[in-house]
Short mmCIF file of C-alpha atoms in Angstrom, two decimals:
data_model
loop_
_atom_site.label_atom_id
_atom_site.label_comp_id
_atom_site.label_asym_id
_atom_site.label_seq_id
_atom_site.Cartn_x
_atom_site.Cartn_y
_atom_site.Cartn_z
CA MET D 1 92.44 29.78 0.68
CA THR D 2 95.43 31.23 -0.98
CA ASN D 3 95.58 34.35 -2.73
CA ALA D 4 95.91 34.39 -6.66
CA ALA D 5 97.80 37.21 -6.34
CA THR D 6 99.91 35.69 -3.50
CA THR D 7 101.05 32.63 -5.72
CA VAL D 8 101.49 34.74 -8.47
CA ARG D 9 104.55 36.56 -7.05
CA LYS D 10 105.85 33.57 -5.16
CA PRO D 11 109.30 32.85 -6.35
CA TYR D 12 111.37 29.45 -6.70
CA THR D 13 113.44 28.64 -3.92
CA PRO D 14 116.63 26.52 -4.20
CA LYS D 15 114.51 24.02 -2.16
CA GLU D 16 111.67 24.05 -4.62
CA ALA D 17 113.83 23.56 -7.41
CA VAL D 18 115.53 20.63 -6.03
CA GLU D 19 112.19 18.88 -4.68
CA ARG D 20 110.70 19.55 -8.44
CA LEU D 21 113.86 17.63 -9.93
CA ARG D 22 113.56 14.99 -7.34
CA HIS D 23 110.02 14.51 -8.78
CA GLY D 24 110.99 14.16 -12.26
CA ASP D 25 110.83 17.73 -13.29
CA LEU D 26 114.08 17.57 -15.24
CA GLY D 27 113.23 19.86 -18.18
CA ALA D 28 115.59 20.20 -21.02
CA TRP D 29 118.64 20.95 -18.36
CA PRO D 30 120.41 17.61 -19.04
CA VAL D 31 120.19 18.08 -22.80
CA VAL D 32 121.15 21.85 -22.53
CA GLY D 33 123.99 20.48 -20.16
CA GLY D 34 124.72 17.89 -22.55
CA LEU D 35 125.39 20.12 -25.80
CA ILE D 36 127.49 22.41 -23.71
CA ALA D 37 129.59 19.57 -22.67
CA ILE D 38 129.64 18.75 -26.70
CA ALA D 39 130.48 21.96 -27.73
CA ILE D 40 133.42 22.30 -25.08
CA VAL D 41 134.90 18.82 -26.04
CA PHE D 42 134.85 18.89 -29.66
CA GLY D 43 135.43 22.41 -29.97
CA SER D 44 138.65 21.94 -27.90
CA LEU D 45 139.61 18.69 -30.09
CA ASN D 46 139.00 20.49 -33.31
CA GLU D 47 139.02 24.29 -33.98
CA HIS D 48 136.62 23.83 -37.32
CA PHE D 49 133.72 21.90 -35.37
CA LEU D 50 132.51 25.94 -34.22
CA SER D 51 133.24 27.51 -37.21
CA PRO D 52 130.44 29.22 -39.07
CA GLU D 53 130.72 26.97 -41.79
CA ASN D 54 130.39 23.96 -39.68
CA LEU D 55 127.61 24.95 -37.64
CA THR D 56 125.79 26.18 -40.64
CA ASN D 57 126.35 22.67 -42.29
CA LEU D 58 124.92 21.40 -38.59
CA ALA D 59 121.81 23.28 -39.03
CA LEU D 60 121.22 21.62 -42.68
CA GLN D 61 122.18 18.46 -41.83
CA MET D 62 119.47 18.41 -38.74
CA ALA D 63 116.40 19.51 -40.81
CA ALA D 64 115.16 16.76 -42.16
CA THR D 65 115.53 14.09 -39.61
CA GLY D 66 114.79 16.70 -37.05
CA THR D 67 111.15 16.79 -39.16
CA ILE D 68 110.94 13.21 -38.82
CA SER D 69 111.50 13.18 -35.13
CA LEU D 70 108.48 15.68 -34.45
CA GLY D 71 106.20 13.27 -35.99
CA ILE D 72 107.64 10.37 -33.58
CA ILE D 73 106.76 12.72 -30.72
CA MET D 74 103.34 12.54 -31.47
CA VAL D 75 102.95 9.20 -30.94
CA LEU D 76 105.15 8.77 -28.38
CA LEU D 77 103.03 11.05 -26.38
CA LEU D 78 100.48 8.37 -26.24
CA GLY D 79 102.55 5.90 -25.17
CA GLU D 80 103.12 4.07 -28.64
CA ILE D 81 105.80 3.79 -31.29
CA ASP D 82 106.13 4.46 -34.77
CA LEU D 83 108.78 1.96 -36.70
CA SER D 84 107.59 2.71 -40.16
CA ALA D 85 108.50 6.87 -39.97
CA GLY D 86 111.60 6.28 -41.96
CA SER D 87 110.59 4.05 -45.18
CA VAL D 88 107.19 6.47 -44.95
CA SER D 89 109.90 9.43 -45.57
CA GLY D 90 111.71 7.55 -48.39
CA LEU D 91 108.19 6.31 -49.87
CA CYS D 92 106.46 10.03 -50.12
CA ALA D 93 109.79 11.32 -51.47
CA VAL D 94 109.65 8.86 -54.17
CA VAL D 95 106.03 9.47 -54.82
CA MET D 96 107.05 13.34 -55.08
CA ALA D 97 109.87 12.76 -57.24
CA ILE D 98 107.91 10.38 -59.63
CA LEU D 99 104.99 13.19 -60.11
CA SER D 100 107.34 15.93 -60.60
CA GLU D 101 110.12 14.19 -62.46
CA ARG D 102 108.40 11.50 -64.85
CA MET D 103 104.86 13.24 -64.74
CA HIS D 104 106.00 16.85 -64.80
CA TRP D 105 103.48 17.61 -62.56
CA ASN D 106 103.87 21.30 -60.74
CA PRO D 107 106.11 20.63 -57.96
CA LEU D 108 104.13 21.72 -55.27
CA LEU D 109 101.30 19.58 -56.29
CA ALA D 110 103.50 16.93 -56.46
CA ILE D 111 104.51 17.76 -52.76
CA LEU D 112 100.91 18.20 -51.72
CA THR D 113 100.11 14.87 -52.94
CA ALA D 114 103.17 13.12 -51.16
CA LEU D 115 101.97 14.73 -48.16
CA VAL D 116 98.57 13.36 -48.59
CA ALA D 117 99.77 10.09 -49.38
CA GLY D 118 101.69 9.82 -45.99
CA ALA D 119 98.23 10.91 -44.35
CA LEU D 120 96.76 7.94 -46.02
CA VAL D 121 99.31 6.07 -44.88
CA GLY D 122 98.90 7.23 -41.01
CA LEU D 123 95.71 7.09 -41.31
CA LEU D 124 95.72 2.87 -42.55
CA HIS D 125 98.04 2.57 -39.36
CA GLY D 126 95.63 4.37 -36.96
CA LEU D 127 92.69 2.21 -38.21
CA MET D 128 94.95 -0.94 -37.67
CA PHE D 129 95.61 -0.03 -33.99
CA THR D 130 92.49 1.26 -32.79
CA ARG D 131 89.82 -0.95 -34.67
CA ILE D 132 91.86 -4.23 -35.19
CA ARG D 133 93.56 -3.60 -31.73
CA MET D 134 97.04 -4.44 -33.35
CA PRO D 135 99.87 -3.55 -31.42
CA SER D 136 101.28 -0.53 -32.54
CA PHE D 137 104.70 -2.00 -32.71
CA VAL D 138 103.57 -4.99 -35.10
CA VAL D 139 101.32 -2.31 -37.33
CA THR D 140 104.29 0.15 -37.53
CA LEU D 141 106.84 -2.65 -37.86
CA ALA D 142 105.01 -4.23 -40.87
CA GLY D 143 104.67 -0.75 -42.58
CA LEU D 144 108.54 -0.56 -42.17
CA ILE D 145 108.86 -3.48 -44.57
CA GLY D 146 105.95 -2.91 -46.81
CA TRP D 147 106.58 0.50 -47.53
CA GLN D 148 109.86 0.08 -47.81
CA GLY D 149 108.84 -2.57 -50.75
CA LEU D 150 106.72 -0.42 -52.32
CA LEU D 151 109.21 2.16 -52.46
CA LEU D 152 111.54 -0.28 -54.15
CA TYR D 153 108.69 -1.20 -56.78
CA LEU D 154 107.83 2.55 -58.04
CA LEU D 155 111.73 3.22 -58.12
CA GLY D 156 112.14 0.35 -60.62
CA SER D 157 115.07 -0.97 -62.23
CA GLY D 158 116.64 2.54 -62.15
CA GLY D 159 116.96 2.56 -58.53
CA ILE D 160 117.48 6.69 -58.60
CA ILE D 161 115.19 9.80 -59.76
CA ASN D 162 117.52 12.83 -59.98
CA LEU D 163 115.95 16.18 -59.29
CA PRO D 164 117.43 19.38 -61.24
CA PHE D 165 119.55 21.70 -58.94
CA ASP D 166 117.67 24.84 -60.30
CA GLY D 167 114.37 23.29 -59.23
CA PHE D 168 111.87 23.87 -56.68
CA VAL D 169 112.39 21.11 -54.25
CA ALA D 170 116.58 21.33 -54.54
CA LYS D 171 116.29 25.14 -54.11
CA LEU D 172 114.84 24.54 -50.46
CA SER D 173 118.38 23.46 -49.36
CA ASP D 174 120.21 25.82 -51.55
CA THR D 175 118.07 28.99 -50.04
CA TRP D 176 119.58 31.35 -47.67
CA LEU D 177 117.93 33.88 -45.67
CA PRO D 178 119.40 37.57 -46.16
CA SER D 179 120.55 38.85 -43.02
CA TRP D 180 117.42 41.49 -42.45
CA LEU D 181 114.90 38.54 -42.89
CA ALA D 182 117.10 36.15 -40.71
CA TRP D 183 116.79 38.95 -38.03
CA THR D 184 113.26 39.40 -38.71
CA VAL D 185 112.42 35.91 -38.22
CA ALA D 186 114.43 35.65 -35.29
CA ALA D 187 112.64 38.64 -33.71
CA ALA D 188 109.22 37.35 -34.57
CA LEU D 189 110.08 33.85 -32.67
CA VAL D 190 110.85 35.52 -29.81
CA THR D 191 107.77 37.55 -29.98
CA VAL D 192 105.27 34.44 -30.72
CA TYR D 193 107.24 32.58 -27.63
CA ALA D 194 106.65 36.13 -25.27
CA ALA D 195 102.83 36.39 -26.06
CA SER D 196 102.34 32.62 -25.66
CA GLY D 197 103.90 32.63 -22.60
CA LEU D 198 101.67 35.85 -21.21
CA ILE D 199 98.87 34.66 -22.68
CA GLY D 200 99.00 31.36 -20.83
CA ARG D 201 100.09 33.41 -17.57
CA ARG D 202 96.79 35.45 -17.81
CA LEU D 203 94.68 32.61 -18.24
CA ARG D 204 96.21 30.77 -15.58
CA ILE D 205 95.82 33.77 -13.10
CA ALA D 206 92.09 34.50 -14.34
CA ALA D 207 91.63 30.74 -13.19
CA ASP D 208 93.08 31.04 -9.70
CA LEU D 209 95.88 28.62 -10.75
CA PRO D 210 99.74 28.72 -9.36
CA VAL D 211 102.21 30.19 -11.88
CA THR D 212 105.76 30.49 -11.59
CA ALA D 213 107.51 33.99 -10.48
CA THR D 214 107.66 36.69 -13.03
CA TRP D 215 111.39 36.18 -13.67
CA TRP D 216 111.37 32.93 -14.97
CA PRO D 217 109.19 33.60 -17.86
CA VAL D 218 111.24 36.77 -18.34
CA ALA D 219 114.52 34.88 -18.19
CA LYS D 220 113.29 32.26 -20.83
CA VAL D 221 111.98 34.93 -23.07
CA GLY D 222 115.87 36.34 -22.75
CA GLY D 223 117.74 33.28 -23.27
CA LEU D 224 115.64 32.48 -26.41
CA ALA D 225 116.78 35.85 -27.82
CA ILE D 226 120.30 35.33 -26.95
CA VAL D 227 120.37 31.76 -28.37
CA LEU D 228 118.60 33.14 -31.88
CA ALA D 229 120.81 36.12 -32.22
CA GLY D 230 123.98 34.50 -31.59
CA SER D 231 122.52 31.82 -34.32
CA VAL D 232 121.92 34.48 -36.62
CA LEU D 233 125.46 35.97 -36.19
CA VAL D 234 127.17 32.65 -36.58
CA MET D 235 125.34 31.66 -39.68
CA SER D 236 125.57 35.23 -41.22
CA ALA D 237 129.39 34.78 -41.14
CA ASP D 238 128.88 31.94 -43.46
CA ARG D 239 126.18 31.65 -46.18
CA GLY D 240 123.33 32.89 -43.75
CA VAL D 241 120.51 31.36 -42.05
CA PRO D 242 119.04 28.18 -44.13
CA LEU D 243 115.44 28.42 -45.10
CA LEU D 244 115.55 24.23 -44.07
CA LEU D 245 116.21 25.55 -40.78
CA VAL D 246 113.42 27.89 -40.52
CA ILE D 247 110.97 25.39 -42.02
CA PHE D 248 111.92 23.17 -39.13
CA GLY D 249 112.06 26.08 -36.40
CA GLY D 250 108.69 26.94 -37.56
CA LEU D 251 107.09 23.57 -37.14
CA VAL D 252 108.59 23.24 -33.68
CA VAL D 253 106.99 26.22 -32.81
CA VAL D 254 103.68 25.87 -34.35
CA LEU D 255 103.19 22.23 -33.36
CA ASP D 256 104.31 23.43 -29.71
CA LEU D 257 101.71 26.00 -29.40
CA VAL D 258 98.78 23.46 -30.87
CA LEU D 259 100.22 20.96 -28.13
CA ARG D 260 100.18 23.47 -25.41
CA HIS D 261 96.93 25.72 -26.34
CA THR D 262 94.31 23.63 -27.68
CA ALA D 263 91.98 21.17 -27.13
CA PHE D 264 93.76 18.54 -29.34
CA GLY D 265 97.10 18.91 -27.41
CA ARG D 266 95.59 18.75 -23.93
CA TRP D 267 93.89 15.51 -25.36
CA MET D 268 96.91 14.38 -26.54
CA TYR D 269 98.74 14.63 -23.14
CA ALA D 270 95.50 13.27 -21.20
CA VAL D 271 95.21 10.08 -23.39
CA GLY D 272 99.35 9.64 -23.11
CA GLY D 273 99.07 10.02 -19.59
CA ASN D 274 95.86 7.68 -18.23
CA VAL D 275 93.47 6.09 -21.04
CA GLU D 276 90.88 5.03 -19.22
CA ALA D 277 90.69 8.58 -17.26
CA ALA D 278 90.81 10.38 -20.34
CA ARG D 279 87.84 7.84 -22.09
CA ARG D 280 85.73 8.49 -18.93
CA ALA D 281 86.52 12.20 -19.49
CA GLY D 282 84.54 12.08 -22.64
CA ILE D 283 87.48 12.65 -24.85
CA GLY D 284 87.85 10.27 -27.76
CA VAL D 285 90.36 8.51 -27.69
CA THR D 286 90.07 6.43 -30.78
CA ARG D 287 89.89 9.66 -32.51
CA ILE D 288 93.40 11.35 -31.35
CA ARG D 289 94.82 7.96 -31.65
CA VAL D 290 94.59 7.85 -35.06
CA LEU D 291 95.22 11.39 -35.71
CA ALA D 292 98.34 11.23 -33.88
CA PHE D 293 99.53 8.37 -36.27
CA VAL D 294 98.52 10.09 -39.43
CA LEU D 295 100.64 13.34 -38.07
CA SER D 296 103.39 11.29 -37.37
CA SER D 297 103.34 9.74 -41.15
CA VAL D 298 102.47 13.40 -42.63
CA LEU D 299 105.72 14.84 -40.82
CA ALA D 300 107.94 11.61 -41.92
CA ALA D 301 106.54 12.40 -45.70
CA PHE D 302 107.51 16.19 -45.23
CA GLY D 303 111.09 15.26 -43.58
CA GLY D 304 111.69 12.75 -46.80
CA ILE D 305 111.00 15.80 -48.99
CA LEU D 306 113.60 17.68 -47.49
CA ALA D 307 116.41 15.00 -47.25
CA ALA D 308 115.49 14.34 -51.03
CA SER D 309 115.96 18.37 -51.33
CA ARG D 310 119.52 18.43 -49.82
CA LEU D 311 120.76 15.30 -51.85
CA SER D 312 118.61 16.46 -55.16
CA ALA D 313 117.72 13.08 -55.86
CA VAL D 314 115.56 10.00 -54.32
CA ASN D 315 117.05 6.54 -54.51
CA GLN D 316 116.64 2.96 -52.58
CA GLY D 317 118.26 4.03 -49.72
CA SER D 318 115.86 6.78 -49.27
CA GLY D 319 114.36 6.73 -45.71
CA GLY D 320 116.35 3.92 -45.04
CA SER D 321 120.30 3.82 -43.25
CA ASP D 322 119.83 4.72 -39.39
CA ILE D 323 116.99 7.58 -40.21
CA LEU D 324 114.52 5.74 -38.24
CA LEU D 325 116.59 5.23 -35.14
CA MET D 326 118.24 8.75 -35.18
CA ALA D 327 114.70 10.01 -35.18
CA ILE D 328 113.32 8.12 -32.42
CA ALA D 329 116.55 8.60 -30.36
CA ALA D 330 116.10 12.48 -30.71
CA ALA D 331 113.12 12.77 -29.53
CA VAL D 332 114.01 10.44 -26.55
CA ILE D 333 117.48 12.45 -25.97
CA GLY D 334 115.71 15.70 -25.74
CA GLY D 335 113.13 14.21 -23.14
CA THR D 336 110.03 12.63 -24.58
CA SER D 337 108.93 9.82 -22.13
CA LEU D 338 108.84 6.69 -23.68
CA PHE D 339 105.62 5.73 -21.48
CA GLY D 340 103.54 8.20 -22.89
CA GLY D 341 102.41 11.91 -21.48
CA ARG D 342 105.08 14.13 -21.15
CA GLY D 343 107.08 15.59 -23.96
CA ARG D 344 107.46 18.70 -25.99
CA THR D 345 108.14 19.34 -29.67
CA TYR D 346 111.27 21.41 -28.60
CA ALA D 347 112.57 17.72 -27.93
CA ALA D 348 113.22 17.12 -31.44
CA LEU D 349 115.29 20.11 -31.97
CA LEU D 350 117.41 19.65 -28.68
CA GLY D 351 117.32 15.83 -29.47
CA ILE D 352 118.85 15.98 -32.99
CA LEU D 353 120.96 18.56 -32.25
CA VAL D 354 123.20 16.89 -30.04
CA ILE D 355 123.12 13.56 -32.22
CA GLN D 356 124.07 15.67 -35.19
CA SER D 357 126.75 17.63 -32.99
CA ILE D 358 128.13 14.51 -32.11
CA THR D 359 128.21 12.78 -35.69
CA ASN D 360 129.50 16.29 -36.73
CA GLY D 361 132.02 15.87 -34.10
CA MET D 362 133.40 12.49 -34.78
CA TYR D 363 133.44 13.25 -38.77
CA LEU D 364 135.89 15.90 -38.18
CA LEU D 365 138.10 13.96 -35.85
CA SER D 366 137.89 11.04 -38.55
CA VAL D 367 136.24 8.64 -35.72
CA ASP D 368 135.41 5.24 -37.28
CA SER D 369 131.70 4.87 -37.49
CA SER D 370 131.41 1.88 -34.97
CA VAL D 371 132.29 4.34 -32.64
CA ARG D 372 129.93 6.88 -33.69
CA TYR D 373 126.73 4.19 -33.23
CA MET D 374 128.40 3.00 -29.66
CA VAL D 375 128.42 6.73 -28.40
CA THR D 376 125.05 7.61 -29.90
CA ALA D 377 123.89 4.58 -28.21
CA ALA D 378 125.26 5.23 -24.60
CA VAL D 379 124.08 8.72 -24.97
CA LEU D 380 120.49 7.21 -25.99
CA ALA D 381 120.68 4.79 -22.85
CA LEU D 382 121.59 7.54 -20.89
CA ALA D 383 118.37 9.40 -21.65
CA VAL D 384 116.10 6.56 -21.07
CA ALA D 385 117.59 5.84 -18.07
CA ILE D 386 116.98 9.36 -16.49
CA ASP D 387 113.40 8.82 -18.31
CA SER D 388 112.60 6.04 -16.08
CA LEU D 389 114.08 7.39 -13.26
CA ALA D 390 112.22 10.72 -13.35
CA ARG D 391 109.05 8.30 -14.00
CA ARG D 392 109.74 6.60 -10.91
CA GLY D 393 110.63 9.52 -8.90
CA SER D 394 107.29 11.37 -9.74
CA THR D 395 105.36 8.46 -8.21
CA THR D 396 106.87 8.45 -4.97
#
């Protein structure tokens, strides 16, 4: 029997690393490589692309859609799809605006009510999927159309509700962390990440399970520290770290901890990997599926509120345009499998960063939107191709 200490100290060899890649364990490396290539290409074509001002704007632009993408990931982990996320985000933002501006509710209570509305929408979708056994594609496609119609009905003939620039909701996107607080948040994120990795490592050792060599988690913590420190330095050279980015980053971290270190998270991956095996193991498959749709809609609602904060308004186009497609593309480009059972919440962060970087860079170069759509489509197709090849490789 292999000694646990020997297993712990065993480092990755180049041959083992290649073998892991061959069997589909690509991790985030393709996305990281893509981000580096994007930075090099657009940075060389336009000197403003890597400026502190533009990078800060980029952080603001990705928060709302990235939050919606987090919800999409919850459903994709089960091998399902949620096409209603965009419409739900717009509808819940309108609910929030009506309650806070027309009915003069407290903004926090209006936001909470909008999130509850999102949860009820997700509950309805989940029950239609699990109880009536309607395909998730059909359920959420109907939701996409129906919730968009309800949004238009609630807005009425005016078609727009403006939010006060000095109000609580608008201030969410116009609040910047002071330097000391930004560094504190960065240090806290590194500490939480390191502690999470250490706890997981000790639990695996206690269970006599193999773990990676010590240098690998240390390198990951060091890499995260370097990335966060660089981000704080760059954005502090402009207006500072935006509160929206902190909110989005916090959601990514919390949901990642939930998926990796709770029974609910393990059940999510189990159901997405093999529904029948999960059912025979005693997992409440129906409950997990319903909760996934609820989480998707709640995160979509919150993403819609963040988008309304940036615009200081809601209108008939809220949650429309290409928001849904970008949210799904971000999840897939970031490494979440369309076949279920594989993916991390960091996929939303990496994927939306890729999409927004491409979009931002093309805007700076005055490239026509038609070209931007085609390039984004090509990147998405490449991501799906990599996922398909990795899945095929993992079965050989």
